[in-house]
Amino acid sequence: SILHNLGTTFINSEKSEEGLDCFNRSLTIKKEFEDRNVLASSYHQIANAYYTMGDFSLAIDNARRSLGNYKSLDNRLFGAYSMIVLADSYAQIGMFSDCEKHLKIARDIIKEFDNLFILGKIDVLYGMKYFNEGDFEKSVDCYEEGIDKMQLDDARKWVLHYSIELINVFIYHNEFS
C-alpha cells in the first residue's frame, strides 16, 4: 500500500517512470495475496503510468487486466474507469472503433454515478473520434460539451488542456478546409 501511494504521488508529480517502478514493485507483492480488487487497482494505476509515458500498447494491456479483474468482482464503476483508459489509449493510436466500443459501455455506467469529469472526458474522446473522421461540427460540439462538464467539476487543468486541443481543431479546420 505504501508503494502504491508513493507511485500515485510520483505520477501526480509527473514522474511517471518512478511511479511505474513503485506500482510494479507493489503489484509483485500484491500478487502473493491474490486479492482481485487490489490487483485491479494496481493494473489500473500501471495502465495510467504507461499512458502518461506514451506507451499505449502497455497501457492497453494493463487496462485490460484491470478491467478483467473489476468484471470478475462485478465492480461496474471502476471497470468503467478502466474502459476510459482503454478508450483513450485506443484513441491515441487511431483505433477509434475500439475506442468507441469502450466509450459506449462506460458512458452508460458513468451516467449512473454522475461523474462530470469522466463524462466530460468521454465527450472529448468522441470529439477526437469525430475530428479524425472529418466531422468538424460534431467534433467541436463534443469538445465543448466535455469542457463544459469539466468546468462544472472544477477540473481547471483539464479545461485548459482540452480548450487548447479545441483551438487546434479550429486551426486545423481553417487551414485544410
Coordinates of N, CA, C and O in Angstrom, one line a residue:
S1 N 0.8 -1.2 0.0 CA 0.0 0.0 0.0 C 0.9 1.3 0.0 O 0.5 2.2 -0.7
I2 N 2.0 1.2 0.8 CA 2.9 2.4 0.8 C 3.5 2.6 -0.6 O 3.5 3.7 -1.1
L3 N 3.9 1.5 -1.3 CA 4.4 1.6 -2.6 C 3.4 2.1 -3.6 O 3.7 2.9 -4.5
H4 N 2.2 1.7 -3.4 CA 1.1 2.1 -4.3 C 0.8 3.6 -4.1 O 0.8 4.4 -5.1
N5 N 0.8 4.1 -2.9 CA 0.6 5.5 -2.6 C 1.8 6.3 -3.1 O 1.6 7.4 -3.6
L6 N 3.0 5.8 -2.9 CA 4.1 6.5 -3.4 C 4.1 6.6 -4.9 O 4.4 7.7 -5.5
G7 N 3.7 5.5 -5.6 CA 3.6 5.6 -7.0 C 2.6 6.6 -7.5 O 2.8 7.3 -8.5
T8 N 1.5 6.7 -6.8 CA 0.5 7.7 -7.2 C 1.0 9.1 -7.0 O 0.8 10.0 -7.8
T9 N 1.8 9.3 -5.9 CA 2.4 10.6 -5.7 C 3.4 11.0 -6.8 O 3.4 12.1 -7.3
F10 N 4.2 10.0 -7.2 CA 5.1 10.2 -8.4 C 4.4 10.6 -9.6 O 4.7 11.5 -10.4
I11 N 3.3 9.8 -9.9 CA 2.5 10.1 -11.1 C 1.9 11.5 -11.1 O 2.0 12.2 -12.1
N12 N 1.4 11.9 -10.0 CA 0.8 13.2 -9.8 C 1.9 14.3 -9.9 O 1.6 15.5 -10.2
S13 N 3.1 13.9 -9.7 CA 4.2 14.9 -9.8 C 4.9 14.8 -11.1 O 6.0 15.3 -11.3
E14 N 4.3 14.1 -12.1 CA 4.8 13.9 -13.4 C 6.1 13.2 -13.5 O 7.0 13.5 -14.3
K15 N 6.3 12.3 -12.6 CA 7.5 11.4 -12.6 C 7.0 10.0 -12.8 O 7.0 9.1 -12.0
S16 N 6.6 9.8 -14.1 CA 5.9 8.5 -14.5 C 6.8 7.3 -14.3 O 6.3 6.3 -13.8
E17 N 8.0 7.4 -14.6 CA 8.9 6.2 -14.5 C 9.1 5.8 -13.1 O 9.0 4.6 -12.8
E18 N 9.2 6.7 -12.2 CA 9.4 6.4 -10.8 C 8.1 5.8 -10.2 O 8.0 4.8 -9.5
G19 N 6.9 6.4 -10.7 CA 5.6 5.9 -10.3 C 5.4 4.5 -10.8 O 4.9 3.6 -10.0
L20 N 5.8 4.2 -12.0 CA 5.6 2.9 -12.6 C 6.4 1.9 -11.8 O 6.0 0.8 -11.6
D21 N 7.7 2.2 -11.5 CA 8.5 1.3 -10.7 C 7.8 1.0 -9.4 O 7.8 -0.2 -9.0
C22 N 7.3 1.9 -8.7 CA 6.6 1.7 -7.4 C 5.4 0.8 -7.6 O 5.1 -0.2 -6.9
F23 N 4.6 1.1 -8.7 CA 3.4 0.2 -9.0 C 3.8 -1.2 -9.3 O 3.1 -2.1 -8.8
N24 N 4.8 -1.4 -10.1 CA 5.2 -2.8 -10.4 C 5.8 -3.5 -9.2 O 5.5 -4.7 -9.0
R25 N 6.5 -2.8 -8.3 CA 7.0 -3.5 -7.1 C 5.8 -3.8 -6.2 O 5.8 -4.9 -5.6
S26 N 4.9 -2.9 -6.1 CA 3.7 -3.1 -5.3 C 2.9 -4.3 -5.9 O 2.4 -5.2 -5.1
L27 N 2.8 -4.4 -7.2 CA 2.0 -5.5 -7.8 C 2.6 -6.8 -7.5 O 1.9 -7.8 -7.2
T28 N 3.9 -6.9 -7.5 CA 4.6 -8.2 -7.2 C 4.2 -8.6 -5.8 O 3.9 -9.8 -5.6
I29 N 4.2 -7.7 -4.9 CA 3.8 -8.1 -3.5 C 2.3 -8.5 -3.5 O 1.9 -9.5 -2.9
K30 N 1.5 -7.7 -4.1 CA 0.0 -7.9 -4.1 C -0.4 -9.2 -4.7 O -1.4 -9.8 -4.4
K31 N 0.4 -9.7 -5.7 CA 0.0 -11.0 -6.4 C 0.1 -12.1 -5.5 O -0.7 -13.1 -5.6
E32 N 0.9 -12.0 -4.5 CA 1.0 -13.1 -3.5 C -0.3 -13.3 -2.7 O -0.6 -14.4 -2.2
F33 N -1.0 -12.2 -2.5 CA -2.2 -12.2 -1.7 C -3.5 -12.6 -2.5 O -4.5 -12.8 -2.0
E34 N -3.3 -12.5 -3.8 CA -4.4 -12.8 -4.8 C -5.7 -12.1 -4.5 O -6.8 -12.7 -4.6
D35 N -5.6 -10.9 -4.1 CA -6.8 -10.0 -3.9 C -7.1 -9.3 -5.2 O -6.4 -8.4 -5.6
R36 N -8.2 -9.8 -5.9 CA -8.6 -9.2 -7.2 C -8.8 -7.7 -7.2 O -8.5 -7.0 -8.1
N37 N -9.4 -7.2 -6.1 CA -9.7 -5.8 -6.0 C -8.4 -5.0 -6.0 O -8.2 -4.0 -6.7
V38 N -7.4 -5.4 -5.2 CA -6.1 -4.8 -5.1 C -5.4 -4.9 -6.5 O -4.7 -4.0 -6.9
L39 N -5.4 -6.1 -7.1 CA -4.8 -6.3 -8.4 C -5.4 -5.4 -9.4 O -4.7 -4.8 -10.2
A40 N -6.7 -5.3 -9.4 CA -7.4 -4.5 -10.4 C -6.9 -3.0 -10.3 O -6.6 -2.4 -11.3
S41 N -6.9 -2.5 -9.1 CA -6.4 -1.2 -8.9 C -5.0 -1.0 -9.3 O -4.6 0.0 -9.9
S42 N -4.1 -2.0 -9.0 CA -2.7 -1.9 -9.4 C -2.6 -1.8 -10.9 O -1.8 -1.0 -11.5
Y43 N -3.3 -2.7 -11.6 CA -3.2 -2.7 -13.1 C -3.7 -1.4 -13.6 O -3.2 -0.9 -14.6
H44 N -4.7 -0.9 -13.0 CA -5.3 0.4 -13.5 C -4.2 1.5 -13.3 O -4.0 2.3 -14.3
Q45 N -3.5 1.6 -12.2 CA -2.5 2.6 -12.0 C -1.3 2.4 -13.0 O -0.8 3.4 -13.5
I46 N -1.0 1.1 -13.2 CA 0.1 0.9 -14.1 C -0.3 1.3 -15.6 O 0.5 1.9 -16.3
A47 N -1.5 1.0 -15.9 CA -2.1 1.5 -17.2 C -2.0 3.0 -17.3 O -1.5 3.5 -18.4
N48 N -2.4 3.7 -16.3 CA -2.3 5.2 -16.3 C -0.8 5.6 -16.5 O -0.5 6.6 -17.2
A49 N 0.1 4.9 -15.8 CA 1.5 5.3 -15.9 C 2.0 5.1 -17.3 O 2.7 6.0 -17.8
Y50 N 1.7 4.0 -17.9 CA 2.2 3.8 -19.3 C 1.5 4.8 -20.2 O 2.2 5.2 -21.1
Y51 N 0.2 5.1 -20.0 CA -0.4 6.1 -20.8 C 0.3 7.4 -20.7 O 0.6 8.0 -21.8
T52 N 0.6 7.8 -19.5 CA 1.3 9.1 -19.3 C 2.7 9.1 -20.0 O 3.1 10.1 -20.5
M53 N 3.3 7.9 -20.0 CA 4.6 7.8 -20.7 C 4.5 7.7 -22.2 O 5.6 7.7 -22.9
G54 N 3.3 7.5 -22.7 CA 3.1 7.4 -24.1 C 3.3 6.0 -24.7 O 3.3 5.8 -25.9
D55 N 3.3 5.0 -23.8 CA 3.4 3.6 -24.2 C 2.0 3.0 -24.2 O 1.6 2.4 -23.2
F56 N 1.2 3.3 -25.3 CA -0.2 3.0 -25.3 C -0.5 1.5 -25.4 O -1.5 1.0 -24.9
S57 N 0.4 0.7 -26.0 CA 0.2 -0.7 -26.1 C 0.3 -1.3 -24.7 O -0.6 -2.2 -24.3
L58 N 1.2 -0.9 -23.8 CA 1.3 -1.4 -22.5 C 0.2 -0.8 -21.6 O -0.3 -1.5 -20.7
A59 N -0.3 0.4 -21.9 CA -1.4 1.0 -21.2 C -2.7 0.1 -21.5 O -3.4 -0.2 -20.6
I60 N -2.8 -0.3 -22.7 CA -4.0 -1.1 -23.1 C -3.9 -2.5 -22.4 O -4.9 -3.0 -21.9
D61 N -2.7 -3.1 -22.5 CA -2.6 -4.4 -21.8 C -2.9 -4.4 -20.4 O -3.7 -5.3 -19.9
N62 N -2.5 -3.4 -19.6 CA -2.7 -3.3 -18.2 C -4.2 -2.9 -17.9 O -4.8 -3.3 -16.9
A63 N -4.7 -2.0 -18.8 CA -6.1 -1.6 -18.6 C -7.0 -2.8 -18.8 O -8.0 -3.0 -18.1
R64 N -6.7 -3.7 -19.7 CA -7.5 -4.9 -20.0 C -7.4 -5.8 -18.7 O -8.4 -6.4 -18.3
R65 N -6.2 -5.9 -18.1 CA -6.1 -6.7 -16.9 C -6.9 -6.2 -15.8 O -7.6 -6.9 -15.1
S66 N -6.9 -4.8 -15.7 CA -7.7 -4.2 -14.7 C -9.1 -4.4 -14.9 O -9.9 -4.8 -14.0
L67 N -9.6 -4.2 -16.1 CA -11.0 -4.4 -16.5 C -11.4 -5.8 -16.2 O -12.5 -6.1 -15.6
G68 N -10.6 -6.8 -16.5 CA -11.0 -8.2 -16.3 C -11.1 -8.5 -14.8 O -12.1 -9.2 -14.4
N69 N -10.3 -7.9 -14.0 CA -10.4 -8.1 -12.5 C -11.6 -7.4 -12.0 O -12.4 -8.0 -11.2
Y70 N -11.9 -6.2 -12.5 CA -13.1 -5.5 -12.0 C -14.4 -6.2 -12.4 O -15.3 -6.3 -11.7
K71 N -14.4 -6.8 -13.7 CA -15.5 -7.5 -14.1 C -15.8 -8.7 -13.2 O -16.9 -9.0 -12.9
S72 N -14.7 -9.4 -12.9 CA -14.9 -10.6 -12.0 C -15.4 -10.3 -10.6 O -16.0 -11.1 -10.0
L73 N -15.2 -9.0 -10.2 CA -15.7 -8.5 -9.0 C -17.0 -7.9 -9.1 O -17.6 -7.4 -8.1
D74 N -17.5 -7.8 -10.3 CA -18.8 -7.1 -10.6 C -18.7 -5.6 -10.1 O -19.7 -5.1 -9.7
N75 N -17.6 -5.0 -10.3 CA -17.4 -3.6 -9.9 C -17.5 -2.8 -11.2 O -16.5 -2.5 -11.9
R76 N -18.7 -2.4 -11.5 CA -19.0 -1.7 -12.8 C -18.4 -0.3 -12.9 O -17.9 0.0 -13.9
L77 N -18.4 0.4 -11.8 CA -17.9 1.8 -11.8 C -16.4 1.8 -12.1 O -15.9 2.5 -13.1
F78 N -15.6 1.0 -11.4 CA -14.2 1.0 -11.6 C -13.8 0.3 -12.9 O -12.8 0.6 -13.5
G79 N -14.6 -0.6 -13.3 CA -14.5 -1.2 -14.6 C -14.6 -0.2 -15.7 O -13.9 -0.2 -16.7
A80 N -15.6 0.7 -15.5 CA -15.8 1.8 -16.5 C -14.6 2.7 -16.5 O -14.3 3.2 -17.6
Y81 N -14.0 3.0 -15.4 CA -12.8 3.8 -15.4 C -11.7 3.1 -16.2 O -11.0 3.8 -17.0
S82 N -11.6 1.8 -16.1 CA -10.6 1.1 -16.9 C -10.9 1.2 -18.4 O -10.0 1.3 -19.2
M83 N -12.2 1.2 -18.7 CA -12.7 1.3 -20.1 C -12.3 2.7 -20.6 O -11.9 2.8 -21.8
I84 N -12.3 3.7 -19.8 CA -11.9 5.0 -20.3 C -10.5 5.1 -20.6 O -10.0 5.6 -21.6
V85 N -9.6 4.4 -19.8 CA -8.2 4.4 -20.1 C -8.0 3.6 -21.4 O -7.2 4.0 -22.2
L86 N -8.7 2.5 -21.6 CA -8.6 1.7 -22.8 C -9.0 2.6 -24.0 O -8.3 2.7 -25.0
A87 N -10.2 3.3 -23.9 CA -10.7 4.1 -24.9 C -9.7 5.2 -25.3 O -9.4 5.5 -26.5
D88 N -9.2 5.9 -24.3 CA -8.2 7.0 -24.5 C -7.0 6.4 -25.2 O -6.4 7.1 -26.1
S89 N -6.5 5.3 -24.7 CA -5.3 4.7 -25.3 C -5.5 4.3 -26.8 O -4.7 4.6 -27.7
Y90 N -6.7 3.7 -27.1 CA -7.0 3.4 -28.4 C -7.1 4.7 -29.3 O -6.7 4.7 -30.4
A91 N -7.7 5.7 -28.7 CA -7.8 7.0 -29.5 C -6.4 7.5 -29.8 O -6.2 8.1 -30.9
Q92 N -5.5 7.4 -28.9 CA -4.2 8.0 -29.1 C -3.4 7.3 -30.3 O -2.6 7.9 -30.9
I93 N -3.8 6.0 -30.5 CA -3.2 5.3 -31.6 C -4.1 5.2 -32.9 O -3.8 4.4 -33.8
G94 N -5.2 5.9 -32.9 CA -6.0 6.0 -34.0 C -7.0 4.8 -34.2 O -7.6 4.7 -35.3
M95 N -7.2 4.0 -33.2 CA -8.1 2.9 -33.2 C -9.5 3.3 -32.7 O -9.9 2.9 -31.6
F96 N -10.2 4.1 -33.5 CA -11.4 4.7 -33.0 C -12.6 3.8 -32.8 O -13.4 4.0 -32.0
S97 N -12.6 2.7 -33.6 CA -13.7 1.8 -33.4 C -13.6 1.1 -32.1 O -14.6 0.9 -31.4
D98 N -12.3 0.7 -31.7 CA -12.1 0.1 -30.4 C -12.4 1.1 -29.3 O -12.9 0.8 -28.2
C99 N -12.0 2.4 -29.5 CA -12.2 3.4 -28.6 C -13.7 3.6 -28.3 O -14.2 3.6 -27.2
E100 N -14.5 3.7 -29.4 CA -15.9 3.9 -29.3 C -16.6 2.7 -28.6 O -17.6 2.9 -27.8
K101 N -16.2 1.5 -28.9 CA -16.8 0.3 -28.2 C -16.7 0.5 -26.7 O -17.7 0.2 -26.0
H102 N -15.6 0.9 -26.2 CA -15.5 1.1 -24.7 C -16.2 2.3 -24.2 O -16.8 2.3 -23.1
L103 N -16.2 3.4 -25.0 CA -16.9 4.6 -24.6 C -18.4 4.4 -24.4 O -19.0 4.9 -23.5
K104 N -19.0 3.6 -25.3 CA -20.5 3.4 -25.3 C -20.8 2.7 -24.0 O -21.8 3.1 -23.3
I105 N -20.1 1.7 -23.6 CA -20.4 0.9 -22.4 C -20.1 1.8 -21.2 O -20.9 1.9 -20.2
A106 N -19.0 2.4 -21.2 CA -18.6 3.2 -20.0 C -19.5 4.4 -19.8 O -19.9 4.7 -18.6
R107 N -20.0 5.0 -20.8 CA -20.8 6.2 -20.7 C -22.1 5.9 -19.9 O -22.5 6.6 -19.0
D108 N -22.7 4.8 -20.2 CA -24.0 4.4 -19.5 C -23.7 4.1 -18.0 O -24.5 4.5 -17.2
I109 N -22.6 3.5 -17.7 CA -22.3 3.3 -16.3 C -21.9 4.6 -15.6 O -22.5 4.8 -14.5
I110 N -21.1 5.4 -16.2 CA -20.7 6.7 -15.6 C -21.9 7.6 -15.3 O -21.9 8.3 -14.3
K111 N -22.8 7.6 -16.2 CA -24.0 8.4 -16.1 C -24.8 8.1 -14.8 O -25.3 9.0 -14.1
E112 N -24.8 6.8 -14.4 CA -25.5 6.4 -13.2 C -24.8 7.0 -12.0 O -25.5 7.3 -11.0
F113 N -23.5 7.2 -12.0 CA -22.8 7.8 -10.9 C -22.5 9.3 -11.0 O -21.9 9.9 -10.1
D114 N -23.0 9.9 -12.1 CA -22.9 11.3 -12.3 C -21.5 11.9 -12.1 O -21.4 12.9 -11.4
N115 N -20.5 11.3 -12.7 CA -19.2 11.8 -12.6 C -18.9 12.8 -13.7 O -18.7 12.3 -14.9
L116 N -19.1 14.1 -13.5 CA -19.0 15.0 -14.6 C -17.6 15.1 -15.3 O -17.6 15.2 -16.5
F117 N -16.6 14.9 -14.5 CA -15.2 14.9 -15.1 C -15.1 13.8 -16.2 O -14.7 14.0 -17.3
I118 N -15.5 12.6 -15.8 CA -15.3 11.4 -16.7 C -16.3 11.5 -17.8 O -16.0 11.2 -19.0
L119 N -17.5 12.0 -17.6 CA -18.5 12.3 -18.7 C -17.9 13.3 -19.6 O -18.1 13.1 -20.9
G120 N -17.3 14.3 -19.1 CA -16.6 15.3 -20.0 C -15.5 14.6 -20.8 O -15.3 14.9 -22.0
K121 N -14.7 13.8 -20.1 CA -13.6 13.1 -20.8 C -14.2 12.2 -22.0 O -13.6 12.2 -23.1
I122 N -15.3 11.6 -21.7 CA -15.9 10.8 -22.8 C -16.3 11.6 -23.9 O -16.1 11.3 -25.1
D123 N -16.9 12.8 -23.7 CA -17.3 13.7 -24.7 C -16.1 14.2 -25.5 O -16.1 14.2 -26.8
V124 N -15.0 14.5 -24.9 CA -13.8 14.9 -25.5 C -13.2 13.8 -26.4 O -12.8 14.0 -27.6
L125 N -13.3 12.5 -25.9 CA -12.8 11.4 -26.7 C -13.7 11.2 -28.0 O -13.2 10.9 -29.1
Y126 N -15.0 11.4 -27.8 CA -15.8 11.4 -29.0 C -15.5 12.6 -30.0 O -15.5 12.4 -31.2
G127 N -15.1 13.7 -29.4 CA -14.7 14.8 -30.2 C -13.4 14.5 -31.0 O -13.3 14.8 -32.2
M128 N -12.5 13.8 -30.4 CA -11.3 13.3 -31.1 C -11.7 12.4 -32.3 O -11.2 12.5 -33.4
K129 N -12.6 11.5 -31.9 CA -13.1 10.5 -32.9 C -13.7 11.2 -34.1 O -13.3 10.9 -35.3
Y130 N -14.6 12.1 -33.9 CA -15.3 12.8 -35.0 C -14.3 13.7 -35.8 O -14.4 13.8 -37.0
F131 N -13.3 14.3 -35.1 CA -12.3 15.1 -35.8 C -11.5 14.2 -36.8 O -11.3 14.6 -37.9
N132 N -11.1 13.1 -36.3 CA -10.4 12.2 -37.2 C -11.2 11.6 -38.3 O -10.7 11.1 -39.3
E133 N -12.5 11.6 -38.1 CA -13.4 11.1 -39.2 C -13.8 12.3 -40.1 O -14.5 12.1 -41.1
G134 N -13.3 13.5 -39.8 CA -13.6 14.6 -40.7 C -14.9 15.4 -40.4 O -15.3 16.2 -41.2
D135 N -15.5 15.0 -39.3 CA -16.8 15.7 -38.9 C -16.5 16.8 -38.0 O -16.6 16.7 -36.7
F136 N -16.1 18.0 -38.5 CA -15.7 19.1 -37.7 C -16.8 19.6 -36.7 O -16.5 19.8 -35.6
E137 N -18.0 19.7 -37.2 CA -19.1 20.3 -36.3 C -19.3 19.3 -35.1 O -19.5 19.8 -34.0
K138 N -19.5 18.0 -35.4 CA -19.7 17.1 -34.3 C -18.5 17.1 -33.3 O -18.7 17.0 -32.1
S139 N -17.3 17.2 -33.9 CA -16.1 17.2 -33.1 C -16.1 18.4 -32.1 O -15.9 18.3 -30.9
V140 N -16.4 19.6 -32.7 CA -16.5 20.8 -31.8 C -17.6 20.7 -30.8 O -17.3 21.1 -29.6
D141 N -18.7 20.2 -31.2 CA -19.8 20.1 -30.2 C -19.4 19.2 -29.0 O -19.7 19.5 -27.9
C142 N -18.7 18.1 -29.3 CA -18.3 17.1 -28.3 C -17.3 17.8 -27.4 O -17.3 17.6 -26.2
Y143 N -16.3 18.4 -28.0 CA -15.2 19.1 -27.2 C -15.9 20.1 -26.3 O -15.6 20.2 -25.1
E144 N -16.8 20.9 -26.8 CA -17.4 22.0 -26.0 C -18.2 21.4 -24.9 O -18.2 21.9 -23.7
E145 N -19.0 20.3 -25.1 CA -19.8 19.7 -24.1 C -18.9 19.1 -23.0 O -19.1 19.2 -21.8
G146 N -17.8 18.5 -23.4 CA -16.8 17.9 -22.5 C -16.2 19.0 -21.6 O -16.1 18.8 -20.4
I147 N -15.8 20.0 -22.2 CA -15.1 21.1 -21.5 C -16.1 21.7 -20.5 O -15.8 22.0 -19.4
D148 N -17.4 21.9 -20.9 CA -18.4 22.4 -20.0 C -18.6 21.6 -18.8 O -18.7 22.1 -17.7
K149 N -18.6 20.3 -19.0 CA -18.8 19.3 -17.9 C -17.6 19.4 -16.9 O -17.7 19.4 -15.7
M150 N -16.4 19.5 -17.5 CA -15.2 19.6 -16.7 C -15.1 20.9 -15.9 O -14.7 20.9 -14.8
Q151 N -15.6 22.0 -16.5 CA -15.7 23.2 -15.8 C -16.7 23.1 -14.6 O -16.4 23.6 -13.5
L152 N -17.8 22.4 -14.8 CA -18.7 22.2 -13.7 C -18.1 21.4 -12.6 O -18.4 21.5 -11.4
D153 N -17.1 20.5 -12.9 CA -16.5 19.7 -12.0 C -15.2 20.4 -11.4 O -14.5 19.8 -10.6
D154 N -15.0 21.6 -11.9 CA -13.8 22.4 -11.4 C -12.5 21.8 -11.7 O -11.5 21.9 -10.9
A155 N -12.4 21.1 -12.9 CA -11.1 20.5 -13.3 C -10.4 21.4 -14.2 O -10.3 21.2 -15.4
R156 N -9.9 22.5 -13.6 CA -9.2 23.6 -14.4 C -8.1 23.1 -15.3 O -8.0 23.6 -16.4
K157 N -7.2 22.3 -14.8 CA -6.1 21.8 -15.6 C -6.6 21.2 -16.9 O -6.1 21.4 -18.0
W158 N -7.7 20.4 -16.8 CA -8.2 19.6 -18.0 C -9.0 20.5 -18.8 O -9.0 20.4 -20.1
V159 N -9.7 21.5 -18.3 CA -10.4 22.5 -19.1 C -9.4 23.2 -20.0 O -9.6 23.4 -21.2
L160 N -8.3 23.7 -19.4 CA -7.3 24.3 -20.2 C -6.7 23.4 -21.3 O -6.6 23.8 -22.4
H161 N -6.4 22.2 -20.9 CA -5.8 21.2 -21.8 C -6.7 21.0 -23.0 O -6.2 21.0 -24.1
Y162 N -7.9 20.7 -22.7 CA -8.8 20.4 -23.8 C -9.3 21.6 -24.6 O -9.7 21.5 -25.8
S163 N -9.3 22.8 -24.0 CA -9.5 24.0 -24.7 C -8.4 24.3 -25.7 O -8.7 24.7 -26.8
I164 N -7.2 24.0 -25.3 CA -6.1 24.1 -26.3 C -6.3 23.1 -27.4 O -6.0 23.5 -28.6
E165 N -6.7 21.9 -27.1 CA -6.9 20.9 -28.1 C -8.0 21.4 -29.1 O -7.9 21.2 -30.3
L166 N -9.1 22.0 -28.5 CA -10.2 22.5 -29.3 C -9.7 23.6 -30.2 O -10.1 23.7 -31.4
I167 N -8.8 24.5 -29.7 CA -8.2 25.6 -30.6 C -7.5 24.9 -31.7 O -7.6 25.4 -32.9
N168 N -6.7 23.9 -31.5 CA -6.0 23.2 -32.5 C -7.0 22.6 -33.6 O -6.7 22.6 -34.8
V169 N -8.1 22.1 -33.1 CA -9.1 21.6 -34.1 C -9.6 22.7 -35.0 O -9.7 22.6 -36.2
F170 N -9.8 23.9 -34.4 CA -10.2 25.1 -35.2 C -9.1 25.5 -36.2 O -9.4 25.8 -37.4
I171 N -7.9 25.5 -35.7 CA -6.8 25.9 -36.6 C -6.6 24.9 -37.7 O -6.5 25.3 -38.9
Y172 N -6.7 23.6 -37.4 CA -6.5 22.6 -38.5 C -7.7 22.7 -39.5 O -7.5 22.7 -40.7
H173 N -8.9 22.9 -39.0 CA -10.1 23.0 -39.9 C -9.9 24.2 -40.8 O -10.2 24.1 -42.0
N174 N -9.5 25.4 -40.3 CA -9.3 26.6 -41.1 C -8.2 26.4 -42.1 O -8.3 27.0 -43.2
E175 N -7.1 25.7 -41.8 CA -6.0 25.5 -42.7 C -6.3 24.6 -43.8 O -5.8 24.7 -44.9
F176 N -7.2 23.6 -43.6 CA -7.3 22.5 -44.5 C -8.8 22.4 -45.1 O -9.1 21.4 -45.7
S177 N -9.6 23.4 -44.8 CA -10.9 23.3 -45.4 C -11.1 24.3 -46.5 O -10.3 25.1 -46.9

